[in-house]
XYZ file of C-alpha atoms in Angstrom:
681
model
C 99.634 52.789 90.909
C 99.114 49.242 89.602
C 101.785 49.862 86.983
C 104.244 50.794 89.729
C 103.479 47.605 91.662
C 104.000 45.379 88.612
C 107.263 47.111 87.722
C 108.511 46.655 91.279
C 107.678 42.952 91.258
C 109.391 42.517 87.912
C 112.546 44.204 89.189
C 112.584 41.926 92.221
C 112.094 38.800 90.087
C 114.805 39.489 87.530
C 117.350 41.480 89.543
C 119.022 38.229 90.762
C 118.537 35.152 88.509
C 121.175 33.244 90.476
C 119.350 33.839 93.721
C 116.047 32.704 92.215
C 117.708 29.524 90.912
C 119.037 28.674 94.363
C 115.681 29.236 95.952
C 113.954 27.068 93.338
C 116.128 24.038 94.196
C 115.767 24.519 97.929
C 119.340 25.613 98.562
C 118.310 28.450 100.872
C 117.382 27.781 104.459
C 117.735 29.349 107.839
C 120.513 27.052 109.074
C 123.863 28.675 109.502
C 127.169 26.813 109.662
C 130.617 26.984 108.214
C 130.231 24.082 105.781
C 130.472 24.619 102.032
C 127.427 24.566 99.803
C 125.991 21.091 99.115
C 124.051 19.320 96.466
C 120.465 18.283 97.222
C 120.204 15.318 99.601
C 118.750 12.367 97.700
C 119.560 9.790 100.359
C 123.281 9.288 99.691
C 125.814 7.716 101.999
C 126.654 9.466 105.228
C 129.842 11.344 105.750
C 132.722 8.927 105.937
C 132.160 6.910 102.787
C 131.533 3.150 102.451
C 132.541 0.221 104.740
C 136.020 -1.072 104.339
C 136.118 -3.822 101.789
C 133.140 -2.728 99.721
C 129.624 -4.112 99.741
C 128.666 -7.677 100.794
C 127.976 -10.347 98.256
C 124.698 -9.793 96.510
C 124.780 -6.053 97.112
C 122.152 -4.224 99.068
C 118.431 -4.850 99.053
C 116.688 -2.764 96.461
C 115.896 0.724 97.736
C 117.812 0.288 100.993
C 120.670 2.787 101.429
C 123.893 1.573 103.001
C 124.133 2.134 106.713
C 127.664 2.259 108.074
C 128.567 2.344 111.701
C 130.691 5.304 112.740
C 134.435 4.803 113.064
C 135.505 3.189 116.326
C 139.097 3.279 117.629
C 140.911 -0.056 117.675
C 140.002 -2.115 120.667
C 136.906 -0.131 121.567
C 133.441 -1.662 121.341
C 131.386 -0.294 118.490
C 128.517 2.078 119.237
C 125.037 0.713 118.888
C 123.389 1.738 115.603
C 120.705 4.382 115.796
C 117.428 2.873 116.861
C 118.955 -0.550 117.771
C 118.265 -2.210 121.150
C 120.981 -1.998 123.781
C 123.958 -4.288 123.211
C 123.957 -7.559 125.095
C 126.471 -7.975 127.917
C 129.858 -9.217 126.907
C 130.109 -12.949 127.130
C 131.663 -15.922 125.400
C 131.370 -15.542 121.719
C 130.610 -18.547 119.541
C 133.676 -20.380 118.429
C 135.341 -18.758 115.534
C 133.389 -15.553 115.924
C 134.742 -12.182 116.990
C 134.809 -8.537 116.134
C 132.102 -7.130 118.340
C 132.593 -9.035 121.581
C 130.344 -12.021 121.093
C 126.934 -12.960 122.428
C 125.843 -14.461 125.737
C 126.268 -18.201 125.951
C 123.562 -20.063 124.213
C 122.223 -16.906 122.701
C 122.429 -16.076 119.067
C 120.879 -13.185 117.172
C 118.297 -14.252 114.676
C 118.225 -12.457 111.325
C 115.695 -12.866 108.616
C 116.978 -15.018 105.848
C 119.029 -13.088 103.318
C 119.050 -9.747 105.138
C 122.092 -7.781 106.221
C 123.042 -7.246 109.826
C 123.167 -3.967 111.642
C 126.903 -3.599 111.075
C 126.932 -4.012 107.317
C 125.475 -7.492 106.762
C 126.734 -11.101 106.849
C 128.012 -13.009 103.862
C 125.577 -15.281 102.183
C 125.492 -18.550 104.073
C 125.584 -17.277 107.621
C 128.586 -17.519 109.881
C 130.509 -19.982 107.805
C 131.768 -17.427 105.368
C 134.663 -15.044 105.657
C 134.567 -11.782 107.569
C 136.507 -8.631 107.078
C 139.770 -8.435 108.929
C 139.259 -8.257 112.648
C 135.913 -10.022 112.631
C 136.707 -13.737 112.045
C 140.414 -14.380 112.366
C 141.738 -17.197 110.277
C 138.621 -17.684 108.213
C 139.082 -17.930 104.492
C 137.942 -14.949 102.486
C 134.566 -15.238 100.891
C 134.505 -15.291 97.123
C 133.717 -11.988 95.507
C 130.211 -11.476 94.255
C 129.784 -11.624 90.505
C 130.556 -8.197 88.984
C 131.995 -6.840 92.214
C 135.270 -4.895 92.010
C 138.511 -6.532 93.068
C 139.468 -5.870 96.685
C 141.936 -3.073 97.215
C 145.535 -3.946 98.077
C 146.439 -4.082 101.709
C 146.912 -0.604 103.157
C 145.373 1.188 100.195
C 142.402 3.457 100.655
C 139.153 1.996 99.377
C 138.091 3.472 96.079
C 134.567 4.642 95.484
C 132.543 2.333 93.271
C 132.063 3.483 89.720
C 128.581 4.888 89.497
C 126.078 4.699 92.297
C 124.799 1.329 93.508
C 121.239 0.437 92.736
C 118.940 2.438 94.990
C 121.681 4.933 95.784
C 120.900 8.649 95.300
C 124.124 10.622 95.516
C 127.918 10.721 95.285
C 130.428 11.101 98.058
C 132.315 14.323 98.472
C 134.489 14.990 95.440
C 132.887 12.323 93.231
C 132.398 13.221 89.551
C 129.074 12.965 87.822
C 130.021 11.435 84.518
C 126.749 12.429 82.866
C 127.340 16.179 82.985
C 131.000 16.107 84.120
C 130.322 18.596 86.928
C 131.939 18.417 90.319
C 129.320 18.292 93.067
C 130.220 19.487 96.549
C 128.648 17.636 99.432
C 127.996 19.462 102.693
C 125.104 20.623 104.877
C 122.747 23.077 103.150
C 123.505 26.772 103.705
C 124.283 29.884 101.682
C 123.727 32.517 104.323
C 127.386 33.551 104.193
C 127.614 33.575 100.418
C 128.720 37.121 99.395
C 127.037 36.845 96.003
C 123.708 36.215 97.691
C 124.034 39.440 99.715
C 125.036 41.413 96.642
C 122.101 39.984 94.707
C 119.763 41.080 97.481
C 121.238 44.590 97.613
C 121.136 44.898 93.831
C 117.491 43.936 93.744
C 116.571 46.345 96.534
C 118.550 49.143 94.868
C 116.828 48.515 91.555
C 113.393 48.742 93.153
C 114.303 51.893 95.122
C 115.801 53.554 92.049
C 112.762 52.710 89.977
C 110.417 54.094 92.643
C 112.430 57.326 92.991
C 112.594 57.862 89.231
C 108.875 57.265 88.911
C 108.127 59.716 91.746
C 110.352 62.481 90.352
C 108.859 62.044 86.901
C 105.371 62.298 88.390
C 106.298 65.416 90.373
C 107.913 67.046 87.334
C 104.739 66.441 85.320
C 102.558 67.940 88.056
C 104.743 71.047 88.391
C 104.639 71.585 84.627
C 100.844 71.524 84.503
C 98.382 74.219 85.538
C 95.382 72.978 87.551
C 92.206 73.075 85.477
C 90.315 75.196 88.007
C 93.045 77.850 87.773
C 93.279 77.750 83.989
C 89.535 78.356 83.702
C 90.006 81.728 85.410
C 92.536 82.847 82.775
C 92.201 80.825 79.564
C 93.450 83.525 77.161
C 97.135 84.307 76.581
C 98.306 87.665 75.280
C 99.249 87.782 71.612
C 101.792 89.952 69.823
C 99.046 91.674 67.848
C 97.034 92.840 70.846
C 100.160 93.895 72.752
C 101.403 95.976 69.829
C 97.985 97.579 69.411
C 97.636 98.326 73.138
C 101.083 99.956 73.319
C 100.269 102.095 70.301
C 96.979 103.305 71.812
C 98.447 104.070 75.255
C 101.460 105.849 73.808
C 99.116 108.046 71.785
C 96.472 108.618 74.447
C 97.612 107.604 77.982
C 94.904 107.251 80.652
C 94.398 110.154 83.082
C 95.038 109.103 86.681
C 93.665 112.371 88.097
C 90.154 111.476 86.967
C 90.149 108.447 89.253
C 91.331 110.184 92.439
C 88.960 110.917 95.351
C 88.363 114.610 96.099
C 91.008 116.588 97.982
C 90.561 116.622 101.763
C 91.395 119.452 104.151
C 93.739 117.342 106.211
C 97.401 116.730 106.987
C 99.106 113.490 105.989
C 101.872 111.453 107.573
C 103.061 108.816 105.104
C 105.058 106.130 106.923
C 107.368 104.657 104.289
C 106.955 107.456 101.753
C 110.362 106.777 100.155
C 109.359 103.362 98.828
C 107.494 102.375 95.704
C 103.910 102.425 97.021
C 104.643 105.267 99.454
C 106.010 107.521 96.722
C 102.908 106.813 94.603
C 100.699 107.804 97.553
C 102.561 111.118 97.806
C 102.338 111.577 94.026
C 98.556 111.131 94.082
C 98.115 113.455 97.069
C 100.020 116.156 95.200
C 98.165 115.386 91.962
C 94.772 116.023 93.549
C 95.922 119.386 94.954
C 97.290 118.604 98.395
C 99.918 121.233 99.409
C 103.377 119.679 99.788
C 103.921 121.185 103.252
C 100.846 119.341 104.574
C 102.489 115.989 103.752
C 105.250 114.401 105.840
C 107.401 111.489 104.688
C 108.455 109.378 107.680
C 110.885 106.674 106.589
C 114.124 104.936 107.456
C 115.667 105.805 104.070
C 115.553 109.163 102.272
C 113.552 109.399 99.054
C 115.214 108.575 95.746
C 116.609 111.505 93.851
C 114.041 111.179 91.047
C 111.048 110.649 93.351
C 108.218 113.139 93.762
C 108.654 112.557 97.488
C 111.694 114.845 97.383
C 109.290 117.796 97.338
C 107.796 117.073 100.740
C 109.320 117.249 104.259
C 111.226 114.100 105.270
C 111.872 112.775 108.788
C 114.115 109.762 109.277
C 112.855 107.163 111.743
C 113.152 103.531 112.744
C 109.598 102.491 113.542
C 110.805 99.399 115.407
C 111.425 101.843 118.290
C 108.443 103.493 119.960
C 110.206 106.665 121.148
C 111.662 107.383 117.717
C 108.290 106.853 116.044
C 106.425 109.145 118.413
C 109.116 111.799 118.024
C 108.871 111.709 114.219
C 105.088 112.051 114.337
C 105.307 114.915 116.830
C 107.797 116.996 114.844
C 106.472 120.538 114.179
C 104.816 121.231 110.834
C 106.112 123.994 108.578
C 104.948 127.513 109.370
C 101.638 128.410 107.858
C 100.244 124.879 107.939
C 96.944 125.086 109.796
C 96.071 122.749 112.620
C 94.104 120.219 110.596
C 92.910 116.662 111.278
C 95.603 114.125 110.479
C 95.507 110.958 108.398
C 98.300 108.399 108.760
C 99.007 106.190 105.746
C 101.272 103.381 106.915
C 102.992 101.446 104.100
C 106.305 100.534 105.788
C 107.315 96.880 106.034
C 110.257 94.532 106.056
C 109.772 92.110 103.186
C 111.755 88.907 103.666
C 109.557 86.349 101.887
C 112.246 83.643 101.785
C 112.162 82.901 105.541
C 109.610 80.684 107.263
C 111.310 79.273 110.379
C 110.507 80.797 113.796
C 114.195 81.353 114.537
C 114.191 84.113 111.909
C 110.998 85.846 113.089
C 112.758 88.723 114.916
C 114.169 89.930 111.596
C 110.643 90.758 110.383
C 108.621 91.234 113.558
C 110.377 94.421 114.675
C 108.811 96.457 111.857
C 105.854 94.396 110.653
C 104.364 93.604 114.061
C 105.866 95.890 116.703
C 106.112 98.718 114.200
C 102.330 98.567 113.734
C 101.851 98.996 117.473
C 104.268 101.924 117.508
C 102.498 103.630 114.588
C 99.089 103.271 116.260
C 100.416 104.665 119.544
C 102.177 107.566 117.829
C 99.081 108.365 115.749
C 96.968 108.586 118.867
C 99.631 110.706 120.559
C 99.430 113.408 117.850
C 95.633 113.334 117.599
C 95.314 111.530 114.245
C 91.871 110.039 113.715
C 92.388 107.884 110.589
C 95.010 105.202 109.897
C 95.033 103.329 106.584
C 97.759 100.693 106.360
C 99.122 98.283 103.780
C 98.821 94.589 104.467
C 99.200 91.773 101.902
C 96.878 89.352 100.136
C 99.547 86.708 100.699
C 98.377 86.435 104.310
C 95.629 84.126 103.079
C 97.794 81.663 101.154
C 99.287 78.452 102.488
C 102.739 77.114 101.776
C 102.748 74.673 98.876
C 103.362 71.078 99.992
C 105.846 70.290 97.241
C 106.473 66.629 98.098
C 103.086 65.338 97.061
C 101.913 61.712 97.392
C 102.415 59.644 94.257
C 98.676 59.247 93.778
C 97.956 63.010 94.003
C 97.285 65.005 90.860
C 99.093 68.153 92.024
C 101.014 69.288 95.115
C 98.660 70.605 97.746
C 98.125 74.391 97.535
C 99.842 74.646 94.126
C 96.803 76.662 93.038
C 94.995 78.974 95.456
C 92.041 81.307 94.995
C 91.336 83.390 98.092
C 89.564 86.411 99.512
C 90.136 88.276 102.787
C 87.740 86.251 104.957
C 90.663 84.776 106.934
C 91.133 88.181 108.595
C 87.894 87.676 110.530
C 88.737 84.196 111.808
C 91.066 83.217 114.673
C 94.691 83.868 113.804
C 96.230 80.767 112.270
C 99.263 78.976 113.686
C 102.757 79.759 112.441
C 103.073 76.890 109.947
C 99.724 77.707 108.349
C 101.310 80.820 106.807
C 103.627 80.582 103.834
C 106.458 82.690 105.338
C 107.564 84.789 108.293
C 106.596 87.872 106.324
C 102.975 86.713 106.313
C 103.128 85.679 109.986
C 104.364 89.066 111.160
C 102.133 91.071 108.814
C 99.074 89.130 109.992
C 99.879 89.962 113.609
C 100.368 93.629 112.706
C 97.116 93.601 110.738
C 95.166 92.409 113.790
C 96.703 95.184 115.899
C 95.456 97.840 113.490
C 92.028 96.235 113.027
C 91.490 95.937 116.788
C 92.405 99.595 117.328
C 89.338 100.802 115.401
C 86.768 102.941 117.202
C 84.340 105.621 116.101
C 86.898 108.283 117.024
C 89.924 106.380 115.732
C 89.114 104.765 112.409
C 91.358 102.204 110.777
C 91.495 100.027 107.703
C 93.920 97.927 105.667
C 94.593 97.266 101.983
C 95.835 93.855 100.865
C 97.550 94.143 97.445
C 97.141 90.913 95.545
C 99.618 89.799 94.765
C 102.796 91.103 93.099
C 103.099 94.908 92.994
C 104.749 96.441 89.932
C 105.814 100.036 89.390
C 108.215 100.051 86.465
C 111.726 100.753 87.691
C 112.157 100.242 91.421
C 110.030 97.184 92.119
C 111.189 93.587 92.505
C 109.007 92.142 89.742
C 108.539 93.960 86.442
C 111.210 96.545 87.273
C 113.689 93.803 88.188
C 113.076 92.103 84.833
C 113.662 95.364 82.987
C 116.936 95.980 84.797
C 118.304 92.499 84.238
C 117.261 92.183 80.570
C 117.633 88.391 80.795
C 116.304 86.092 83.494
C 115.944 82.373 84.218
C 112.366 81.331 84.955
C 110.669 78.143 86.040
C 107.135 79.624 86.281
C 106.203 80.665 82.709
C 102.799 78.974 82.889
C 101.882 79.960 86.451
C 98.892 82.285 86.726
C 98.461 85.086 89.261
C 96.771 88.407 89.882
C 98.938 91.542 89.684
C 98.428 95.095 90.866
C 100.171 98.333 89.924
C 101.590 100.628 92.586
C 99.221 103.319 91.316
C 96.190 101.103 91.984
C 97.479 100.225 95.475
C 97.997 103.909 96.334
C 94.595 104.731 94.880
C 92.946 102.094 97.092
C 94.417 103.750 100.221
C 92.906 107.107 99.297
C 89.562 105.503 98.440
C 89.583 103.742 101.827
C 90.249 107.080 103.535
C 87.252 108.543 101.725
C 85.101 105.609 102.895
C 86.185 106.159 106.516
C 85.257 109.835 106.219
C 81.786 109.006 104.883
C 78.633 108.814 107.036
C 78.561 105.022 106.555
C 82.111 104.539 107.854
C 81.013 101.896 110.389
C 80.418 99.507 107.491
C 84.141 99.424 106.753
C 85.843 100.585 109.957
C 88.517 98.121 111.105
C 88.270 95.970 107.978
C 90.759 94.731 105.393
C 90.273 94.400 101.617
C 92.038 92.645 98.750
C 92.760 94.788 95.682
C 94.229 94.016 92.250
C 94.133 95.349 88.698
C 91.124 95.222 86.433
C 90.934 92.240 84.126
C 91.695 88.568 84.495
C 94.813 87.067 86.062
C 97.754 86.594 83.723
C 100.438 83.968 83.219
C 104.072 84.908 83.698
C 104.700 84.180 80.031
C 102.261 87.012 79.185
C 104.544 89.442 80.987
C 107.625 87.957 79.310
C 106.028 88.421 75.907
C 105.165 92.067 76.653
C 108.711 92.883 77.787
C 110.363 91.130 74.844
C 108.169 93.102 72.432
C 108.326 96.576 73.966
C 111.422 97.085 76.145
C 114.015 99.203 74.318
C 116.748 97.563 76.387
C 115.665 94.073 75.363
C 114.428 91.146 77.380
C 114.828 87.385 77.276
C 113.409 84.670 79.531
C 115.275 81.360 79.708
C 112.944 78.547 80.694
C 114.184 75.876 83.103
C 112.284 72.970 84.720
C 110.579 73.648 88.029
C 111.654 70.419 89.742
C 115.380 71.298 90.025
C 114.423 74.664 91.523
C 112.208 72.985 94.118
C 115.047 70.650 95.109
C 117.581 73.501 95.137
C 115.231 75.661 97.198
C 115.025 73.070 99.960
C 118.805 72.607 99.940
C 119.370 76.369 100.274
C 116.892 76.502 103.136
C 118.679 73.615 104.869
C 122.020 75.400 104.505
C 120.478 78.619 105.836
C 119.171 76.799 108.909
C 122.521 75.129 109.564
C 124.233 78.495 109.308
C 121.717 79.962 111.760
C 121.777 77.217 114.384
C 125.473 76.300 114.375
C 127.542 79.295 115.413
C 130.918 77.909 114.265
C 129.684 77.978 110.686
C 129.332 81.754 110.851
C 133.097 82.156 110.976
C 133.714 79.666 108.176
C 131.053 80.370 105.557
C 128.779 83.342 104.840
C 125.027 83.457 105.195
C 123.250 82.935 101.860
C 122.617 86.242 100.110
C 121.684 87.744 96.786
C 119.763 85.695 94.262
C 120.514 82.364 95.930
C 118.807 83.530 99.137
C 115.576 84.054 97.215
C 115.476 80.438 96.031
C 113.718 78.960 99.055
C 110.316 77.249 99.441
C 108.331 80.349 100.563
C 109.383 82.292 97.459
C 108.509 79.286 95.302
C 105.050 79.369 96.883
C 104.686 83.084 96.156
C 105.493 82.349 92.492
C 102.867 79.615 92.220
C 99.256 80.017 91.067
C 97.856 82.633 93.485
C 94.650 84.438 92.564
C 93.184 87.079 94.865
C 89.498 87.995 94.807
C 88.689 91.684 95.421
C 84.914 91.654 94.999
C 84.345 92.975 98.534
C 86.467 96.100 97.967
C 84.539 97.015 94.798
C 81.214 97.240 96.616
C 79.895 100.683 97.599
C 80.400 101.834 101.173
C 76.716 101.257 101.954
C 77.235 97.562 101.187
C 80.427 97.226 103.174
C 82.999 98.027 100.467
C 85.303 100.959 99.754
C 84.044 101.619 96.214
C 87.402 100.489 94.825
C 87.841 101.419 91.152
C 91.263 100.561 89.710
C 93.032 103.054 87.516
C 93.885 100.487 84.831
C 93.925 96.813 83.916
C 97.082 94.699 84.076
C 98.035 94.940 80.395
C 97.663 98.718 80.270
C 99.349 99.192 83.635
C 102.379 97.174 82.569
C 102.558 98.963 79.228
C 102.544 102.306 81.063
C 105.460 101.104 83.206
C 107.430 99.904 80.155
C 106.618 103.128 78.303
C 108.124 105.177 81.147
C 111.169 102.873 81.182
C 111.667 103.319 77.451
C 111.543 107.107 77.737
C 114.209 107.057 80.431
C 116.454 104.673 78.450
C 116.131 105.975 74.924
C 119.279 105.166 72.949
C 120.452 102.447 75.349
C 121.642 99.275 73.601
C 119.880 95.971 74.111
C 122.832 94.222 75.699
C 123.863 93.695 79.280
C 122.270 94.498 82.608
C 120.802 97.989 82.278
C 120.120 98.752 85.893
C 123.187 97.226 87.541
C 122.372 96.131 91.059
C 118.684 95.668 91.610
C 117.100 98.271 93.788
C 115.282 97.228 96.916
C 111.589 97.970 96.715
C 111.547 98.727 100.414
C 114.375 101.158 101.046
C 115.754 102.273 97.712
C 119.270 101.011 98.441
C 121.015 98.433 96.252
C 119.612 95.008 96.993
C 121.650 93.262 99.665
C 119.470 90.449 100.876
C 120.281 89.343 104.400
C 121.194 92.891 105.446
C 117.829 94.647 105.205
C 117.628 97.743 107.454
C 115.445 97.775 110.515
C 112.624 99.731 108.905
C 111.812 99.574 105.232
C 108.950 100.539 103.001
C 106.993 99.233 100.052
């Protein structure tokens, strides 16, 4: 900070040398007039020059400047000099005397011997000498003083004496200083209207402002390029090529068995809300894997299942859960013949995921499914006699939006690194701007609806995946990277927890088992964070894995974070203008595609976010759900890449393999800004 102050002072001191020079000599003041700039006043003659005819014989007393009466029109009495007593009344002047009207009879002004009078002085010897024309008519001219210049011819303008008289401190206007041969202008002191002075001031201010801005941006760039120490301590090790190659070899030879980690099969029916999405299809896969008959499972979703999804083997009912009647109708549809009348579990994983929006004006785009949809699911579940509802929330509900424009003295932007559990779910609901995006705002409201619905006869619970969910081909993280083959990234060093879709689905089934246990009251109506086994990873760990193992190739192009932060705020500003000013809608389109994603909430989601899932791993007796992940992050990602490689054997390592990215929610090609009313994860 002290360095910044000294640099600012230096810029102010040297930005305008000319201005500093003027101020040093006292040229600058607060007077304002139209006169030209002047030289310093050293006591020179007043405006108007010297008295006609030069100086009196003997010159002026040492140190006394000449005092000349102002010009008086012919025939008019002269004005009294400044400070002089009032003029005597006009009377008879002494014989032979004239010029100023005379003195009263018998009265004569007394002057000290040898001193000049108020009007320029008398010649040596009193009144007997000569006077200038108009003062003593007919008197002979006094002899010139030794060394005095010859009188000017009649009618000629008096010339200025060469060099200043003794005791004189300046030259008249236009006089030349022979010592330095510079022309000195004489006028009252002022430079307020000097254009160069204004430009000097603006230049200095601009230099200081530019220096301050450059220093701030450099400081912000440094902070964004550095990982906070408290975050780095949680994940100090980076994946190496050797361990990644060895892990892929082991998993390819002996893949882990998911079935061994599943809870026992239950004699129940299942309604999976959002079964066509990534997490929903994994829930259906695990239900089938543990022996659940396909006709006892119902997929309720806005979009049909993908053609290669295991969900295609179970009954599908299309529904928009933002509408209560449609939701209740889908839940009440008859089951296939032969399916016994069993207790029903509802697994609700549907959501609209629009993480790039944070302004209240855009809330309706997410609230219809994430908030009102939760109410509709609870009401429909009760209507069909379901007694268990396990829903998907998000660990991102606990994080705050990063305050990117940090103070200059701060080490990092506030909330650039966050470590969090699920304790916020049991505190009063935070205000809108305390969430990082509208997605979190609407999911938090929906989460409270489901938590508050819990009773002994209607048991509920929620899973908060923390944070990014990966599945391999249809997700918006690892799967998106595989499809694109080459991506720009500004977060290679950022550290976060990840969770596979298999582990998220597994947590839902483990929560159901906990709610069916005798100790269900310990966990009824609660929410739990879940993530993979192992420590959090940096994004560059994932990039290294993909570049080593993807048969279609992968490359990450690193770019600075600061330009993305600036661009993100500009995109958000444009989005708001488009939203609030209707005429823009007809002229320009709403931001969409990749550019829509570059907004501050998404930048926050890509920062250092580390979820803690210790509570979920506790046994039910201690208030947990006995959560045991299927795999750690490295093995889970290798399994996803291994499946990708098997499906793309023989594909070249050039170009975009997957074409348009698939939406993790609804399975349709990604068209951001036109997400359907009900989507799934």
